[in-house]
mmCIF file of C-alpha atoms in Angstrom:
data_model
loop_
_atom_site.group_PDB
_atom_site.id
_atom_site.type_symbol
_atom_site.label_atom_id
_atom_site.label_comp_id
_atom_site.label_asym_id
_atom_site.label_seq_id
_atom_site.Cartn_x
_atom_site.Cartn_y
_atom_site.Cartn_z
ATOM 1 C CA GLY P 68 -26.080 10.508 10.037
ATOM 2 C CA LYS P 69 -28.260 7.818 8.492
ATOM 3 C CA ARG P 70 -28.347 4.112 9.221
ATOM 4 C CA TYR P 71 -28.716 2.123 5.999
ATOM 5 C CA ALA P 72 -30.497 -1.186 5.511
ATOM 6 C CA ALA P 73 -27.406 -3.227 4.632
ATOM 7 C CA GLU P 74 -23.779 -3.118 3.533
ATOM 8 C CA TYR P 75 -21.885 -4.973 0.812
ATOM 9 C CA GLN P 76 -18.107 -5.320 1.146
ATOM 10 C CA ILE P 77 -15.462 -6.312 -1.397
ATOM 11 C CA PHE P 78 -11.992 -7.174 -0.094
ATOM 12 C CA LEU P 79 -9.176 -7.074 -2.648
ATOM 13 C CA ILE P 80 -6.090 -9.297 -2.558
ATOM 14 C CA GLN P 81 -3.044 -7.316 -1.508
ATOM 15 C CA ASN P 82 0.581 -7.942 -2.387
ATOM 16 C CA LYS P 83 2.218 -9.247 0.783
ATOM 17 C CA ASP P 84 5.205 -6.933 0.218
ATOM 18 C CA SER P 85 3.069 -3.814 -0.091
ATOM 19 C CA THR P 86 3.471 -1.133 2.547
ATOM 20 C CA ARG P 87 -0.062 0.159 1.983
ATOM 21 C CA GLY P 88 -3.173 -1.159 3.650
ATOM 22 C CA ALA P 89 -5.367 -3.767 1.992
ATOM 23 C CA PRO P 90 -8.087 -2.074 -0.084
ATOM 24 C CA ALA P 91 -11.724 -2.752 0.775
ATOM 25 C CA VAL P 92 -14.768 -1.331 -1.001
ATOM 26 C CA SER P 93 -18.001 -0.757 0.900
ATOM 27 C CA VAL P 94 -21.418 -0.194 -0.683
ATOM 28 C CA LEU P 95 -24.364 0.875 1.448
ATOM 29 C CA PHE P 96 -27.867 -0.298 0.527
ATOM 30 C CA ASP P 97 -31.052 1.709 0.857
ATOM 31 C CA PHE P 98 -34.602 0.496 0.234
ATOM 32 C CA HIS P 99 -35.911 1.064 -3.268
ATOM 33 C CA PRO P 100 -38.841 3.527 -3.059
ATOM 34 C CA ASP P 101 -40.966 1.086 -5.116
ATOM 35 C CA ASP P 102 -39.564 -1.968 -3.301
ATOM 36 C CA ARG P 103 -38.017 -3.277 -6.522
ATOM 37 C CA ARG P 104 -35.420 -6.036 -6.478
ATOM 38 C CA ASN P 105 -31.805 -5.396 -7.352
ATOM 39 C CA GLN P 106 -31.166 -8.179 -9.870
ATOM 40 C CA ALA P 107 -27.380 -7.879 -9.725
ATOM 41 C CA LEU P 108 -27.515 -8.322 -5.946
ATOM 42 C CA GLN P 109 -29.969 -11.191 -6.358
ATOM 43 C CA ASP P 110 -27.417 -13.038 -8.483
ATOM 44 C CA VAL P 111 -24.991 -12.751 -5.546
ATOM 45 C CA LEU P 112 -27.592 -13.856 -2.992
ATOM 46 C CA ASP P 113 -28.551 -16.871 -5.122
ATOM 47 C CA LYS P 114 -24.945 -18.124 -5.054
ATOM 48 C CA PHE P 115 -24.745 -17.750 -1.295
ATOM 49 C CA GLN P 116 -28.126 -19.480 -1.020
ATOM 50 C CA LEU P 117 -26.671 -22.534 -2.775
ATOM 51 C CA ILE P 118 -23.908 -22.732 -0.180
ATOM 52 C CA TRP P 119 -26.395 -22.173 2.658
ATOM 53 C CA ASP P 120 -28.604 -24.995 1.336
ATOM 54 C CA ALA P 121 -25.650 -27.339 0.829
ATOM 55 C CA ASP P 122 -24.420 -26.836 4.392
ATOM 56 C CA ALA P 123 -27.946 -27.273 5.781
ATOM 57 C CA ASN P 124 -28.257 -30.521 3.813
ATOM 58 C CA GLU P 125 -24.944 -31.816 5.163
ATOM 59 C CA CYS P 126 -26.077 -30.955 8.675
ATOM 60 C CA ASN P 127 -29.359 -32.818 8.155
ATOM 61 C CA GLU P 128 -27.548 -35.887 6.823
ATOM 62 C CA ARG P 129 -25.388 -35.840 9.947
ATOM 63 C CA LYS P 130 -28.493 -35.663 12.116
ATOM 64 C CA LYS P 131 -30.054 -38.646 10.343
ATOM 65 C CA LYS P 132 -27.018 -40.742 11.215
ATOM 66 C CA ASN P 133 -27.401 -39.839 14.857
ATOM 67 C CA ARG P 134 -29.506 -42.458 16.655
ATOM 68 C CA ASN P 135 -30.552 -39.976 19.332
ATOM 69 C CA LEU P 136 -32.707 -37.740 17.185
ATOM 70 C CA THR P 137 -35.470 -35.866 18.929
ATOM 71 C CA GLU P 138 -38.978 -35.843 17.460
ATOM 72 C CA GLU P 139 -38.511 -32.216 16.406
ATOM 73 C CA GLU P 140 -35.246 -33.018 14.604
ATOM 74 C CA ILE P 141 -36.796 -36.013 12.821
ATOM 75 C CA ALA P 142 -39.616 -33.770 11.571
ATOM 76 C CA GLU P 143 -37.079 -31.152 10.502
ATOM 77 C CA VAL P 144 -35.111 -33.681 8.451
ATOM 78 C CA ARG P 145 -38.273 -35.094 6.826
ATOM 79 C CA ASN P 146 -39.662 -31.666 5.978
ATOM 80 C CA THR P 147 -36.495 -30.186 4.508
ATOM 81 C CA GLY P 148 -36.785 -29.250 0.873
ATOM 82 C CA ILE P 149 -33.091 -29.843 0.247
ATOM 83 C CA SER P 150 -32.146 -32.844 -1.809
ATOM 84 C CA SER P 151 -29.731 -35.245 -0.157
ATOM 85 C CA SER P 152 -28.103 -35.756 -3.556
ATOM 86 C CA PHE P 153 -26.881 -32.145 -3.708
ATOM 87 C CA ASN P 154 -23.437 -31.990 -5.305
ATOM 88 C CA ARG P 155 -21.126 -29.163 -4.296
ATOM 89 C CA ARG P 156 -19.820 -29.059 -7.845
ATOM 90 C CA GLU P 157 -23.070 -27.319 -8.682
ATOM 91 C CA LEU P 158 -21.705 -24.295 -6.850
ATOM 92 C CA GLN P 159 -19.016 -23.889 -9.502
ATOM 93 C CA GLY P 160 -21.496 -23.223 -12.289
ATOM 94 C CA GLY P 161 -22.279 -19.655 -13.323
ATOM 95 C CA VAL P 162 -20.743 -16.408 -12.160
ATOM 96 C CA PHE P 163 -21.885 -13.078 -10.797
ATOM 97 C CA ASN P 164 -20.348 -9.646 -11.286
ATOM 98 C CA PRO P 165 -19.458 -8.056 -7.931
ATOM 99 C CA TRP P 166 -18.817 -4.736 -9.726
ATOM 100 C CA HIS P 167 -22.151 -4.552 -11.537
ATOM 101 C CA HIS P 168 -23.418 -0.992 -12.042
ATOM 102 C CA GLU P 169 -26.575 -1.795 -10.063
ATOM 103 C CA ILE P 170 -24.287 -2.385 -7.064
ATOM 104 C CA ILE P 171 -21.389 0.013 -7.658
ATOM 105 C CA ARG P 172 -23.422 3.114 -8.552
ATOM 106 C CA SER P 173 -20.555 5.604 -8.546
ATOM 107 C CA ALA P 174 -16.819 5.860 -9.206
ATOM 108 C CA TRP P 175 -16.353 8.273 -6.296
ATOM 109 C CA PHE P 176 -15.994 7.522 -2.616
ATOM 110 C CA TYR P 177 -15.082 8.502 0.923
ATOM 111 C CA GLY P 178 -11.772 7.046 2.084
ATOM 112 C CA TYR P 179 -10.027 6.450 5.389
ATOM 113 C CA GLU P 180 -7.578 4.104 7.091
ATOM 114 C CA GLY P 181 -9.367 1.601 9.303
ATOM 115 C CA SER P 182 -9.717 -1.984 10.409
ATOM 116 C CA LEU P 183 -11.647 -5.159 9.719
ATOM 117 C CA THR P 184 -15.263 -4.945 10.864
ATOM 118 C CA GLU P 185 -15.205 -8.412 12.448
ATOM 119 C CA PRO P 186 -12.738 -10.193 14.773
ATOM 120 C CA PRO P 187 -9.782 -9.882 14.999
ATOM 121 C CA CYS P 188 -10.543 -6.279 13.810
ATOM 122 C CA SER P 189 -6.960 -5.860 12.573
ATOM 123 C CA GLU P 190 -6.011 -2.342 11.522
ATOM 124 C CA PHE P 191 -4.624 -2.694 8.016
ATOM 125 C CA VAL P 192 -7.551 -1.760 5.750
ATOM 126 C CA GLU P 193 -7.861 1.175 3.339
ATOM 127 C CA TRP P 194 -11.623 1.684 3.224
ATOM 128 C CA ARG P 195 -13.393 3.122 0.164
ATOM 129 C CA ILE P 196 -17.065 3.899 0.860
ATOM 130 C CA ILE P 197 -18.934 4.412 -2.418
ATOM 131 C CA ASP P 198 -20.737 7.751 -2.187
ATOM 132 C CA SER P 199 -23.930 6.555 -3.872
ATOM 133 C CA PRO P 200 -26.003 3.867 -2.087
ATOM 134 C CA ALA P 201 -27.392 0.955 -4.092
ATOM 135 C CA ARG P 202 -31.027 -0.114 -3.887
ATOM 136 C CA ILE P 203 -32.500 -3.230 -2.298
ATOM 137 C CA SER P 204 -36.009 -4.655 -1.800
ATOM 138 C CA ARG P 205 -37.322 -5.663 1.609
ATOM 139 C CA ASP P 206 -37.560 -9.347 0.703
ATOM 140 C CA GLN P 207 -33.904 -9.263 -0.406
ATOM 141 C CA LEU P 208 -32.939 -7.827 2.969
ATOM 142 C CA GLU P 209 -34.845 -10.660 4.674
ATOM 143 C CA GLN P 210 -33.013 -13.227 2.546
ATOM 144 C CA MET P 211 -29.677 -11.602 3.344
ATOM 145 C CA GLN P 212 -30.441 -11.660 7.070
ATOM 146 C CA ASN P 213 -31.380 -15.342 6.911
ATOM 147 C CA LEU P 214 -28.180 -16.166 4.996
ATOM 148 C CA LEU P 215 -26.094 -14.382 7.600
ATOM 149 C CA PHE P 216 -27.918 -15.138 10.846
ATOM 150 C CA GLY P 217 -29.356 -18.600 10.154
ATOM 151 C CA HIS P 218 -26.379 -20.373 8.565
ATOM 152 C CA VAL P 219 -25.047 -23.630 10.028
ATOM 153 C CA ASP P 220 -21.995 -25.479 8.749
ATOM 154 C CA GLY P 221 -21.830 -29.171 7.886
ATOM 155 C CA ASN P 222 -21.277 -29.979 11.569
ATOM 156 C CA CYS P 223 -24.509 -28.187 12.500
ATOM 157 C CA ARG P 224 -22.676 -25.321 14.185
ATOM 158 C CA MET P 225 -24.045 -21.791 13.892
ATOM 159 C CA THR P 226 -21.531 -19.574 12.103
ATOM 160 C CA SER P 227 -23.034 -16.137 12.659
ATOM 161 C CA VAL P 228 -21.621 -13.630 15.116
ATOM 162 C CA HIS P 229 -24.716 -11.421 14.971
ATOM 163 C CA HIS P 230 -26.000 -9.656 18.059
ATOM 164 C CA ASN P 231 -29.632 -8.596 18.367
ATOM 165 C CA GLY P 232 -30.186 -9.133 14.653
ATOM 166 C CA SER P 233 -27.199 -7.121 13.459
ATOM 167 C CA VAL P 234 -23.597 -7.748 12.443
ATOM 168 C CA ALA P 235 -22.726 -4.038 12.358
ATOM 169 C CA ARG P 236 -19.667 -3.181 14.417
ATOM 170 C CA PRO P 237 -20.245 -0.328 16.882
ATOM 171 C CA ILE P 238 -18.867 3.053 15.811
ATOM 172 C CA GLN P 239 -15.212 3.345 16.804
ATOM 173 C CA PRO P 240 -13.238 6.458 17.803
ATOM 174 C CA SER P 241 -11.366 8.047 14.882
ATOM 175 C CA LEU P 242 -8.097 8.301 16.850
ATOM 176 C CA GLY P 243 -7.064 11.279 14.763
ATOM 177 C CA ARG P 244 -7.683 9.609 11.398
ATOM 178 C CA THR P 245 -9.077 11.822 8.672
ATOM 179 C CA VAL P 246 -11.769 11.022 6.102
ATOM 180 C CA HIS P 247 -11.182 12.244 2.555
ATOM 181 C CA LYS P 248 -13.634 12.552 -0.329
ATOM 182 C CA CYS P 249 -12.700 11.707 -3.927
ATOM 183 C CA MET P 250 -14.918 13.369 -6.522
ATOM 184 C CA CYS P 251 -14.798 14.602 -10.119
ATOM 185 C CA ARG P 252 -12.105 17.201 -9.310
ATOM 186 C CA ASP P 253 -9.833 14.283 -8.362
ATOM 187 C CA PHE P 254 -10.496 11.908 -11.266
ATOM 188 C CA LEU P 255 -13.007 10.850 -13.910
ATOM 189 C CA GLY P 256 -13.789 7.361 -15.128
ATOM 190 C CA ASN P 257 -12.959 6.313 -18.672
ATOM 191 C CA GLY P 258 -16.431 6.993 -20.023
ATOM 192 C CA HIS P 259 -16.633 10.432 -18.415
ATOM 193 C CA ARG P 260 -13.134 11.315 -19.642
ATOM 194 C CA LYS P 261 -14.132 10.502 -23.188
ATOM 195 C CA TRP P 262 -17.279 12.539 -22.782
ATOM 196 C CA TYR P 263 -15.801 15.500 -20.904
ATOM 197 C CA GLY P 264 -12.405 15.619 -22.618
ATOM 198 C CA ARG P 265 -10.309 15.845 -19.438
ATOM 199 C CA ASN P 266 -9.050 13.521 -16.691
ATOM 200 C CA ARG P 267 -10.851 15.565 -14.033
ATOM 201 C CA CYS P 268 -13.574 18.185 -14.005
ATOM 202 C CA TRP P 269 -12.978 21.921 -14.013
ATOM 203 C CA GLU P 270 -13.684 23.779 -10.775
ATOM 204 C CA GLY P 271 -17.209 25.063 -11.223
ATOM 205 C CA ASP P 272 -18.323 22.025 -13.218
ATOM 206 C CA GLU P 273 -18.960 19.818 -10.184
ATOM 207 C CA HIS P 274 -22.710 20.050 -10.833
ATOM 208 C CA VAL P 275 -22.162 18.165 -14.097
ATOM 209 C CA PHE P 276 -21.308 14.982 -12.174
ATOM 210 C CA HIS P 277 -22.618 15.567 -8.639
ATOM 211 C CA GLU P 278 -25.390 17.305 -6.733
ATOM 212 C CA LYS P 279 -25.423 18.967 -3.318
ATOM 213 C CA ASP P 280 -27.001 17.475 -0.235
ATOM 214 C CA THR P 281 -28.860 19.454 2.425
ATOM 215 C CA GLU P 282 -25.552 20.387 4.078
ATOM 216 C CA GLY P 283 -23.980 21.680 0.865
ATOM 217 C CA ASN P 284 -21.670 18.694 0.289
ATOM 218 C CA TRP P 285 -21.166 17.332 -3.218
ATOM 219 C CA ILE P 286 -22.643 13.830 -3.546
ATOM 220 C CA THR P 287 -23.531 11.449 -6.372
ATOM 221 C CA SER P 288 -27.151 10.393 -6.509
ATOM 222 C CA PRO P 289 -28.354 7.299 -8.395
ATOM 223 C CA GLU P 290 -30.832 9.622 -10.111
ATOM 224 C CA THR P 291 -28.232 12.255 -11.076
ATOM 225 C CA ARG P 292 -27.948 12.762 -14.829
ATOM 226 C CA PRO P 293 -25.055 14.902 -16.089
ATOM 227 C CA ASP P 294 -25.916 18.485 -17.028
ATOM 228 C CA ARG P 295 -25.690 18.390 -20.810
ATOM 229 C CA THR P 296 -25.730 22.198 -21.069
ATOM 230 C CA ALA P 297 -22.387 22.625 -19.281
ATOM 231 C CA GLY P 298 -19.671 24.102 -21.484
ATOM 232 C CA GLY P 299 -22.058 24.221 -24.463
ATOM 233 C CA VAL P 300 -21.056 20.774 -25.709
ATOM 234 C CA TRP P 301 -23.638 18.466 -24.158
ATOM 235 C CA ASN P 302 -26.460 19.169 -26.611
ATOM 236 C CA CYS P 303 -24.970 16.423 -28.807
ATOM 237 C CA TRP P 304 -26.088 13.787 -26.324
ATOM 238 C CA HIS P 305 -28.653 11.125 -26.854
ATOM 239 C CA ASP P 306 -30.516 10.357 -23.624
ATOM 240 C CA ASP P 307 -29.411 6.733 -23.502
ATOM 241 C CA GLU P 308 -25.758 7.148 -24.502
ATOM 242 C CA LEU P 309 -22.774 8.036 -22.344
ATOM 243 C CA VAL P 310 -20.449 9.278 -25.099
ATOM 244 C CA PRO P 311 -21.825 12.048 -27.355
ATOM 245 C CA PRO P 312 -22.255 10.822 -30.937
ATOM 246 C CA CYS P 313 -21.350 14.238 -32.428
ATOM 247 C CA CYS P 314 -23.412 13.554 -35.505
ATOM 248 C CA GLY P 315 -20.760 11.185 -36.839
ATOM 249 C CA ARG P 316 -17.962 13.787 -36.653
ATOM 250 C CA THR P 317 -14.833 13.720 -34.503
ATOM 251 C CA TYR P 318 -15.579 14.687 -30.912
ATOM 252 C CA ASP P 319 -14.104 18.014 -29.799
ATOM 253 C CA PRO P 320 -14.849 18.544 -26.095
ATOM 254 C CA PHE P 321 -13.993 22.251 -26.219
ATOM 255 C CA HIS P 322 -16.322 23.205 -29.066
ATOM 256 C CA GLU P 323 -19.943 22.666 -29.981
ATOM 257 C CA CYS P 324 -19.367 19.582 -32.068
ATOM 258 C CA CYS P 325 -22.947 19.521 -33.286
ATOM 259 C CA ALA P 326 -23.384 23.223 -33.967
ATOM 260 C CA GLU P 327 -24.131 22.563 -37.646
ATOM 261 C CA GLY P 328 -27.004 20.188 -37.105
ATOM 262 C CA THR P 329 -29.124 18.161 -34.749
ATOM 263 C CA CYS P 330 -28.128 14.692 -33.596
#
């Protein structure tokens, strides 16, 4: 297996009367080969940075009120770049998209029944591990580590449960649980359905949406582009469009919609 640089988790609100486990989506992050930033992730980190700074400021204000400050603490308070007039209402401004395509790179996933990855580690989670890792720069990883490992609350208490620079839970025994893989033979997203003409791909057309890894398993790579020659209908594509334009005619997924001309 491979150990990735970081993980991004989305927990979804579950109906309290549901008999199924609470759904959680996990995205693994790998370093970008050119060390480029992931802007969608940066938008998320910037929001957490505001909270981190606000809590650090509240902690510093508490220290200033303490008459027993040490020389090091006095210097820390004086040198902080955080304004004491910070208003938490500022945190309400702006939004970020947790489902941005730079983060969620694929509609397909590995699934299994599991537990929370932090205490109390309750076993009620339906995990969905996106099969295509997102990209991250090294400075973004450093910022993420500082946000997680260096955070203090308004009472100056450390909030991280990290151990040796990691918050990854050790691998647990499967206890007979199985891991399933959802791919194009199971379902297609709305855009792919419109393009392909079916709700799932034909057996033998997996290469249109996936590629094989070194062990022969179908995976989705961030660099994978659909095979536009499959079925003889993909020649209508423009390189930057998901749905074939079909030269202005009605799209027929089972025929060469552009046989009479060039798009």
